[in-house]
Amino acid sequence: MNAEIIAVGSEMLTPSRVDTNSLWLTDQLNAMGVEVAQKAVVGDHRGRLAGAIREALGRSELVILSGGLGPTEDDLTREAVADATGRVLALNDTVLEAIATRFARLGRTMAEINKRQAYILAGAEVLPNPRGTAPGQWLELPEGRVVLLLPGPPGELKPLFENEALPRLRRLVPPLAIATLEFRVAGMPESDLDQLISPVYRRYENPVTTVLAKPGDIQVIFRARCATREEAERLVREMGDQVRPLLGDRVYSENGDPLEKVIGEMLLARAATLVVAESCTGGLLGARLTEVAGSSAWFRGGRIVYSMDEKRALIGDFTEDPVSEAVARRLAVCARERSGSTFALSITGVAGPDGGTEANPVGTVWIVLAGPGVVMARRFRFPGERARVRGFAVQNALEMLRRQMCEPVR
Ligand code: ATP
């Protein structure tokens, strides 16, 4: 079954409001095997909305509308669905009574305009909305088409969908089992990864492959939908077995765990600890590491050596460029010695937009890992603006440590 979602409301055409209902609905629909083929945001305009509904019904079996069920003149979803489907709207006494009772319970008298919310499309089932005044509506049309009207406030839409719409949808959609497998990959540009694995995943329509990229970090998600759980799991396993050897040790987790969590587990297994000295990342590395619950078992802390004075306080006087191998090395070595940690990571670079020189253009970052019998320095040149450079720096520092810990102990 294919679905379309139409979020109704002019406020969502302004820069200050976002349609989040459709994201939540998409997640719910995908989980039961319904694909969202298209979605739209339409302002409070009866003609435009009716047009959008008509078009959506021409393409898709399920059309979900969120919002525009309020009592005011600009709440036009009911009327637009009536226009698009040719169904009349009629006042439903039971709904009207329920609305009046709700007002009475809250110690208020129902305003005349609230009557609008008791108009129901001919043939539609009323979906009670205990958290609000406007009920939802479920309208089954010939040729297996369904229009679902839901209130806009997320606190009303979510329970109404779960309690009323889902059981009705389950009657129409054959049950599906879903299995997913997620590879997380570091140290590889998205385009290189795609070139490597797309010959495999392009051969499959099921599982579906999604590639999500952040600076220095890529998630590859395979999701299979089948009649049985065994079949879905077999399919993602089959895909994983083909992709795994192509990516090799660049895959750092297969269960969705982020790099900092994987590193924490590796440190813990070695009874090792980590300290950091950060300049251009200003604490981002420490923040990532401490996002992991229980990180105090392996992360000692560190310093934000942003200014020259703070660098000198850690490593003593120096005459070299602060973005240099020599300074980066001393930052890591001194941080390690002072704290007595097993490993230390230092980061010093030019995040931009200013401060670039011919020798060290914006994006230049030195990262050093100091550990037992090893001091490893790498110079990077990251692309993009400040936030991306800093994101890349943190990710690559973590990846240097992971790779070092993957090395066999000599
Ligand atoms: P009400 O009966 O409360 O008026 P309604 O169905 O008419 O409900 P709207 O008036 O369209 O809903 O929206 C009410 C509020 O719900 C909006 O101000 C907004 O905060 C929230 N809302 C509406 N649509 C969405 C959406 N698509 N995503 C997230 N929030 C939404």
Coordinates of C-alpha atoms and ligand atoms in Angstrom, one line a residue:
M1 CA 0.0 0.0 0.0
N2 CA 1.2 3.5 -0.8
A3 CA 0.4 6.5 1.3
E4 CA 0.5 10.3 1.0
I5 CA 0.5 12.7 3.8
I6 CA -0.9 16.3 3.6
A7 CA -0.1 18.6 6.5
V8 CA -2.7 21.4 6.5
G9 CA -1.9 24.8 7.9
S10 CA -0.6 28.1 6.6
E11 CA 1.7 28.4 9.7
M12 CA 3.7 25.6 8.4
L13 CA 4.5 27.6 5.3
T14 CA 6.2 30.2 7.4
P15 CA 9.8 29.8 8.6
S16 CA 8.7 29.4 12.3
R17 CA 6.7 26.2 12.2
V18 CA 7.7 22.8 11.0
D19 CA 5.5 19.8 10.0
T20 CA 6.7 17.2 12.4
N21 CA 3.5 15.1 12.3
S22 CA 4.4 13.7 8.9
L23 CA 7.7 12.4 10.2
W24 CA 6.1 10.6 13.0
L25 CA 3.4 9.2 10.8
T26 CA 5.9 8.0 8.2
D27 CA 7.7 6.1 10.9
Q28 CA 4.5 4.4 12.0
L29 CA 3.5 3.6 8.4
N30 CA 6.9 2.2 7.4
A31 CA 6.9 0.0 10.5
M32 CA 3.8 -1.7 9.1
G33 CA 5.1 -1.9 5.6
V34 CA 3.3 1.1 4.1
E35 CA 5.5 3.4 2.0
V36 CA 5.0 7.1 2.0
A37 CA 5.2 8.0 -1.7
Q38 CA 4.7 11.7 -1.4
K39 CA 3.9 14.4 1.1
A40 CA 2.8 18.0 1.0
V41 CA 2.2 21.1 3.2
V42 CA -0.9 23.0 2.1
G43 CA -2.0 26.4 3.5
D44 CA -5.6 27.1 4.8
H45 CA -7.1 27.4 1.3
R46 CA -10.1 25.3 0.4
G47 CA -9.5 25.1 -3.3
R48 CA -5.8 24.3 -3.1
L49 CA -6.4 21.7 -0.4
A50 CA -9.2 20.0 -2.4
G51 CA -7.0 19.9 -5.4
A52 CA -4.1 18.4 -3.4
I53 CA -6.5 15.7 -2.0
R54 CA -7.9 14.9 -5.4
E55 CA -4.4 14.5 -6.9
A56 CA -3.2 12.4 -4.0
L57 CA -6.3 10.1 -4.3
G58 CA -5.5 9.7 -8.0
R59 CA -2.1 8.3 -7.1
S60 CA -2.2 6.6 -3.7
E61 CA -4.4 4.2 -1.7
L62 CA -4.1 6.0 1.6
V63 CA -4.3 9.8 2.0
I64 CA -3.7 11.1 5.5
L65 CA -4.5 14.7 6.4
S66 CA -3.2 16.3 9.6
G67 CA -4.7 19.6 11.0
G68 CA -7.3 22.0 9.9
L69 CA -10.0 20.3 12.0
G70 CA -10.4 23.2 14.4
P71 CA -13.6 25.3 14.8
T72 CA -12.5 28.5 13.0
E73 CA -13.2 29.7 9.5
D74 CA -9.7 28.8 8.3
D75 CA -10.0 25.2 9.4
L76 CA -11.1 23.8 6.1
T77 CA -10.0 20.2 5.9
R78 CA -13.5 18.7 6.3
E79 CA -14.9 20.9 3.5
A80 CA -11.9 20.2 1.2
V81 CA -12.3 16.5 1.6
A82 CA -16.0 16.8 0.8
D83 CA -15.2 18.8 -2.3
A84 CA -12.5 16.3 -3.4
T85 CA -14.6 13.2 -2.8
G86 CA -18.1 14.4 -3.5
R87 CA -19.3 13.3 0.0
V88 CA -21.6 15.6 1.8
L89 CA -20.9 16.9 5.3
A90 CA -23.7 16.4 7.9
L91 CA -24.0 17.5 11.5
N92 CA -23.6 14.4 13.7
D93 CA -25.6 14.7 16.8
T94 CA -23.6 12.2 18.8
V95 CA -20.4 14.0 18.1
L96 CA -22.0 17.4 18.8
E97 CA -23.2 16.0 22.2
A98 CA -19.7 14.7 23.0
I99 CA -18.2 18.1 22.2
A100 CA -20.8 19.9 24.4
T101 CA -20.2 17.4 27.2
R102 CA -16.4 18.0 27.0
F103 CA -17.0 21.8 27.3
A104 CA -19.4 21.3 30.2
R105 CA -16.8 19.1 31.9
L106 CA -14.2 21.9 31.6
G107 CA -16.8 24.3 33.0
R108 CA -17.3 26.2 29.7
T109 CA -20.1 26.8 27.3
M110 CA -19.7 25.6 23.8
A111 CA -19.3 28.4 21.3
E112 CA -21.5 28.2 18.2
I113 CA -18.5 27.9 16.0
N114 CA -17.5 24.6 17.7
K115 CA -20.5 23.0 15.9
R116 CA -18.3 22.9 12.8
Q117 CA -16.2 20.2 14.4
A118 CA -19.3 17.9 14.6
Y119 CA -19.7 17.8 10.8
I120 CA -18.8 14.3 9.5
L121 CA -18.4 13.2 5.9
A122 CA -21.1 10.8 4.6
G123 CA -19.9 7.3 5.1
A124 CA -17.0 8.2 7.4
E125 CA -16.3 6.5 10.7
V126 CA -15.9 8.9 13.6
L127 CA -12.5 8.5 15.5
P128 CA -13.0 9.7 19.1
N129 CA -10.4 12.2 20.3
P130 CA -10.5 12.2 24.1
R131 CA -7.7 14.8 24.2
G132 CA -9.3 17.4 22.0
T133 CA -12.6 18.6 20.6
A134 CA -12.3 17.6 16.9
P135 CA -12.7 13.9 16.2
G136 CA -10.7 12.2 13.5
Q137 CA -12.5 10.7 10.5
W138 CA -11.9 7.5 8.6
L139 CA -13.4 7.4 5.2
E140 CA -13.2 4.4 2.9
L141 CA -13.9 5.1 -0.7
P142 CA -14.5 2.7 -3.6
E143 CA -11.5 1.0 -5.2
G144 CA -9.8 0.5 -1.9
R145 CA -9.0 4.2 -1.3
V146 CA -8.9 5.6 2.3
V147 CA -8.9 9.2 3.5
L148 CA -7.9 9.7 7.1
L149 CA -8.5 13.0 8.8
L150 CA -6.4 13.7 12.0
P151 CA -6.2 16.7 14.3
G152 CA -3.0 18.8 14.0
P153 CA -1.7 19.0 17.6
P154 CA 0.8 16.1 18.0
G155 CA -0.6 15.3 21.5
E156 CA -4.0 14.5 19.9
L157 CA -2.8 13.1 16.5
K158 CA -0.5 10.4 18.0
P159 CA -2.9 8.6 20.4
L160 CA -5.7 9.0 17.8
F161 CA -3.5 7.3 15.2
E162 CA -2.3 4.6 17.5
N163 CA -5.7 3.8 19.0
E164 CA -8.1 4.3 16.1
A165 CA -6.3 4.4 12.8
L166 CA -3.7 1.6 13.3
P167 CA -6.2 -1.2 14.0
R168 CA -8.2 -0.2 10.9
L169 CA -5.1 0.0 8.8
R170 CA -4.0 -3.5 10.0
R171 CA -7.3 -4.9 8.6
L172 CA -6.3 -3.5 5.1
V173 CA -2.5 -4.2 5.1
P174 CA -1.2 -7.7 5.2
P175 CA 1.0 -8.2 8.3
L176 CA 4.7 -7.7 7.6
A177 CA 7.8 -8.6 9.6
I178 CA 10.7 -6.1 9.4
A179 CA 14.4 -6.8 10.0
T180 CA 17.2 -4.2 9.9
L181 CA 20.9 -4.3 9.9
E182 CA 23.0 -1.2 10.4
F183 CA 26.7 -0.8 9.6
R184 CA 28.5 2.2 10.9
V185 CA 31.5 3.2 9.0
A186 CA 34.3 5.6 9.7
G187 CA 37.1 7.1 7.7
M188 CA 35.5 7.0 4.2
P189 CA 33.9 9.6 2.0
E190 CA 30.2 8.8 1.2
S191 CA 30.8 8.7 -2.5
D192 CA 33.6 6.2 -2.2
L193 CA 31.4 4.0 0.0
D194 CA 28.5 4.2 -2.4
Q195 CA 30.7 3.3 -5.3
L196 CA 31.9 0.3 -3.4
I197 CA 28.6 -1.1 -2.2
S198 CA 26.0 0.1 -4.7
P199 CA 26.7 -2.8 -7.1
V200 CA 25.5 -5.1 -4.3
Y201 CA 22.5 -3.2 -2.9
R202 CA 21.2 -2.1 -6.3
R203 CA 20.4 -5.8 -7.1
Y204 CA 17.9 -5.8 -4.3
E205 CA 14.5 -4.1 -4.0
N206 CA 14.1 -5.7 -0.7
P207 CA 16.0 -5.0 1.6
V208 CA 15.9 -1.3 1.0
T209 CA 19.3 0.4 1.6
T210 CA 19.6 3.9 3.2
V211 CA 22.9 5.7 3.5
L212 CA 23.1 8.6 6.0
A213 CA 26.4 10.6 6.1
K214 CA 27.8 12.9 8.8
P215 CA 31.3 14.3 8.7
G216 CA 33.6 11.3 8.8
D217 CA 30.7 8.9 9.9
I218 CA 28.4 7.0 7.7
Q219 CA 25.4 4.8 8.6
V220 CA 24.4 2.2 6.1
I221 CA 21.0 0.7 7.0
F222 CA 19.4 -2.3 5.3
R223 CA 15.7 -2.9 6.0
A224 CA 13.9 -5.9 4.8
R225 CA 10.1 -6.4 4.9
C226 CA 8.8 -9.9 4.5
A227 CA 5.8 -12.1 5.4
T228 CA 7.8 -13.8 8.1
R229 CA 10.6 -12.6 10.5
E230 CA 12.9 -15.5 9.5
E231 CA 12.7 -14.4 5.8
A232 CA 13.3 -10.7 6.7
E233 CA 16.3 -11.7 8.8
R234 CA 17.7 -14.0 6.2
L235 CA 17.5 -11.2 3.6
V236 CA 19.4 -8.6 5.7
R237 CA 22.0 -11.2 6.7
E238 CA 22.5 -12.1 3.0
M239 CA 23.0 -8.4 2.2
G240 CA 25.3 -7.9 5.2
D241 CA 27.5 -10.9 4.3
Q242 CA 28.1 -9.4 0.8
V243 CA 28.8 -5.8 2.0
R244 CA 30.9 -6.6 5.0
P245 CA 34.0 -7.8 3.2
L246 CA 33.9 -4.8 0.9
L247 CA 34.0 -2.4 3.8
G248 CA 36.5 -4.4 5.9
D249 CA 37.7 -2.9 9.1
R250 CA 36.1 0.5 8.3
V251 CA 32.9 -0.9 9.8
Y252 CA 33.1 -0.1 13.5
S253 CA 29.7 -1.3 14.6
E254 CA 26.9 -3.5 13.3
N255 CA 24.2 -2.7 15.9
G256 CA 23.9 1.1 15.5
D257 CA 26.4 1.9 18.3
P258 CA 28.2 5.2 17.8
L259 CA 32.0 5.3 17.6
E260 CA 32.5 6.8 21.1
K261 CA 30.5 3.8 22.6
V262 CA 32.6 1.3 20.6
I263 CA 35.8 3.0 21.8
G264 CA 34.6 3.0 25.4
E265 CA 34.0 -0.8 25.2
M266 CA 37.4 -1.3 23.7
L267 CA 39.1 0.8 26.4
L268 CA 37.2 -1.0 29.1
A269 CA 38.1 -4.4 27.7
R270 CA 41.8 -3.4 27.9
A271 CA 41.5 -1.7 31.3
A272 CA 42.8 1.4 29.6
T273 CA 42.0 5.1 30.0
L274 CA 41.9 8.1 27.8
V275 CA 42.6 11.8 28.3
V276 CA 42.2 14.6 25.7
A277 CA 43.8 18.0 24.9
E278 CA 41.6 20.0 22.6
S279 CA 42.3 23.3 20.9
C280 CA 40.1 24.0 17.8
T281 CA 37.4 21.5 18.9
G282 CA 36.9 23.3 22.2
G283 CA 35.6 20.3 24.2
L284 CA 33.6 18.6 21.5
L285 CA 35.7 15.5 21.7
G286 CA 35.2 15.3 25.5
A287 CA 31.5 16.0 25.0
R288 CA 31.2 13.1 22.5
L289 CA 33.0 10.7 24.9
T290 CA 30.9 11.7 27.9
E291 CA 27.7 11.1 26.0
V292 CA 28.3 7.5 26.7
A293 CA 26.7 6.4 30.0
G294 CA 29.4 5.0 32.3
S295 CA 32.2 6.8 30.4
S296 CA 33.9 7.7 33.8
A297 CA 35.2 4.1 33.8
W298 CA 37.6 4.9 30.9
F299 CA 37.5 8.6 30.2
R300 CA 39.6 10.7 32.6
G301 CA 38.8 14.2 31.2
G302 CA 41.3 16.6 29.7
R303 CA 41.9 20.2 28.8
I304 CA 40.6 22.8 26.4
V305 CA 43.9 24.4 25.4
Y306 CA 42.3 27.0 23.2
S307 CA 44.6 30.0 23.9
M308 CA 48.4 30.1 23.7
D309 CA 48.5 30.6 27.5
E310 CA 46.5 27.4 28.1
K311 CA 48.7 25.5 25.7
R312 CA 51.8 26.8 27.5
A313 CA 50.4 25.9 30.8
L314 CA 50.3 22.3 29.6
I315 CA 53.4 21.9 27.5
G316 CA 55.7 24.8 28.6
D317 CA 57.0 27.6 26.3
F318 CA 57.2 27.0 22.6
T319 CA 58.1 29.0 19.5
E320 CA 56.5 26.8 16.8
D321 CA 53.2 27.5 15.1
P322 CA 50.3 26.3 17.5
V323 CA 49.0 24.3 14.5
S324 CA 52.0 22.2 14.0
E325 CA 53.1 18.6 14.5
A326 CA 55.6 19.6 17.2
V327 CA 52.9 21.4 19.3
A328 CA 50.3 18.7 18.7
R329 CA 52.7 16.0 19.8
R330 CA 53.7 17.8 23.0
L331 CA 50.0 18.4 23.8
A332 CA 49.3 14.7 23.6
V333 CA 52.4 13.5 25.3
C334 CA 52.1 16.0 28.2
A335 CA 48.4 15.3 28.7
R336 CA 49.1 11.6 28.9
E337 CA 52.1 12.0 31.3
R338 CA 50.3 14.4 33.6
S339 CA 47.2 12.3 33.9
G340 CA 48.8 8.9 33.8
S341 CA 46.2 7.7 31.3
T342 CA 46.9 4.9 28.8
F343 CA 46.1 7.0 25.8
A344 CA 45.9 10.7 25.0
L345 CA 44.4 12.5 22.0
S346 CA 45.3 16.0 21.0
I347 CA 43.7 18.2 18.4
T348 CA 45.0 21.5 17.1
G349 CA 43.9 23.2 13.9
V350 CA 42.3 26.0 12.0
A351 CA 38.5 25.6 12.0
G352 CA 37.9 28.9 10.1
P353 CA 36.4 30.9 8.7
D354 CA 39.4 33.2 9.6
G355 CA 42.9 32.3 10.7
G356 CA 44.1 30.4 7.7
T357 CA 47.6 30.9 6.4
E358 CA 49.5 29.7 3.4
A359 CA 51.1 27.0 5.5
N360 CA 48.0 26.1 7.4
P361 CA 44.9 26.9 5.3
V362 CA 41.4 26.7 6.9
G363 CA 40.6 23.0 7.6
T364 CA 44.1 22.1 8.5
V365 CA 44.1 20.0 11.7
W366 CA 46.8 18.0 13.5
I367 CA 45.7 15.1 15.5
V368 CA 48.0 13.1 17.7
L369 CA 47.5 9.9 19.6
A370 CA 49.9 9.1 22.4
G371 CA 49.8 5.6 23.9
P372 CA 52.1 2.9 25.3
G373 CA 55.1 2.9 23.0
V374 CA 53.5 5.0 20.4
V375 CA 53.0 8.6 19.4
M376 CA 51.2 8.9 16.1
A377 CA 50.7 12.3 14.4
R378 CA 48.5 13.0 11.4
R379 CA 47.8 16.1 9.5
F380 CA 44.4 16.5 7.9
R381 CA 42.9 19.0 5.6
F382 CA 39.1 18.9 6.2
P383 CA 36.6 20.4 3.8
G384 CA 33.7 22.7 4.6
E385 CA 32.8 25.4 7.1
R386 CA 33.7 25.6 10.8
A387 CA 31.2 23.1 12.2
R388 CA 32.1 20.5 9.6
V389 CA 35.8 20.9 10.2
R390 CA 35.3 20.5 13.9
G391 CA 33.0 17.5 13.4
F392 CA 35.5 15.8 11.1
A393 CA 38.4 16.5 13.6
V394 CA 36.5 14.8 16.5
Q395 CA 35.5 11.8 14.3
N396 CA 39.0 11.3 13.0
A397 CA 40.6 11.5 16.4
L398 CA 38.2 8.8 17.6
E399 CA 38.9 6.7 14.6
M400 CA 42.7 7.0 15.1
L401 CA 42.3 5.6 18.6
R402 CA 40.0 2.8 17.4
R403 CA 42.5 1.7 14.7
Q404 CA 45.3 1.8 17.2
M405 CA 43.4 -0.5 19.5
C406 CA 42.6 -2.9 16.6
E407 CA 46.3 -3.4 16.0
P408 CA 47.7 -6.6 17.6
V409 CA 49.7 -5.9 20.7
R410 CA 53.4 -6.3 20.1
Ligands
ATP1 P1 -7.4 22.3 16.8 O1 -8.7 21.7 17.0 O2 -6.5 22.3 18.0 O3 -7.5 23.7 16.1 P2 -6.5 21.4 14.2 O4 -6.7 20.0 13.7 O5 -7.3 22.4 13.6 O6 -6.7 21.3 15.8 P3 -4.4 23.0 13.6 O7 -5.2 24.2 14.0 O8 -4.1 22.9 12.2 O9 -5.0 21.7 14.1 O10 -3.0 23.0 14.4 C1 -3.0 23.2 15.8 C2 -1.6 23.1 16.3 O11 -1.1 21.8 16.1 C3 -0.6 24.0 15.5 O12 -0.5 25.3 16.0 C4 0.7 23.3 15.7 O13 1.2 23.6 17.0 C5 0.2 21.8 15.8 N1 0.4 21.2 14.4 C6 -0.5 21.3 13.4 N2 -0.1 20.6 12.4 C7 1.2 20.1 12.7 C8 2.1 19.3 12.0 N3 1.9 18.9 10.8 N4 3.3 19.0 12.7 C9 3.5 19.5 13.9 N5 2.6 20.2 14.6 C10 1.5 20.5 14.0

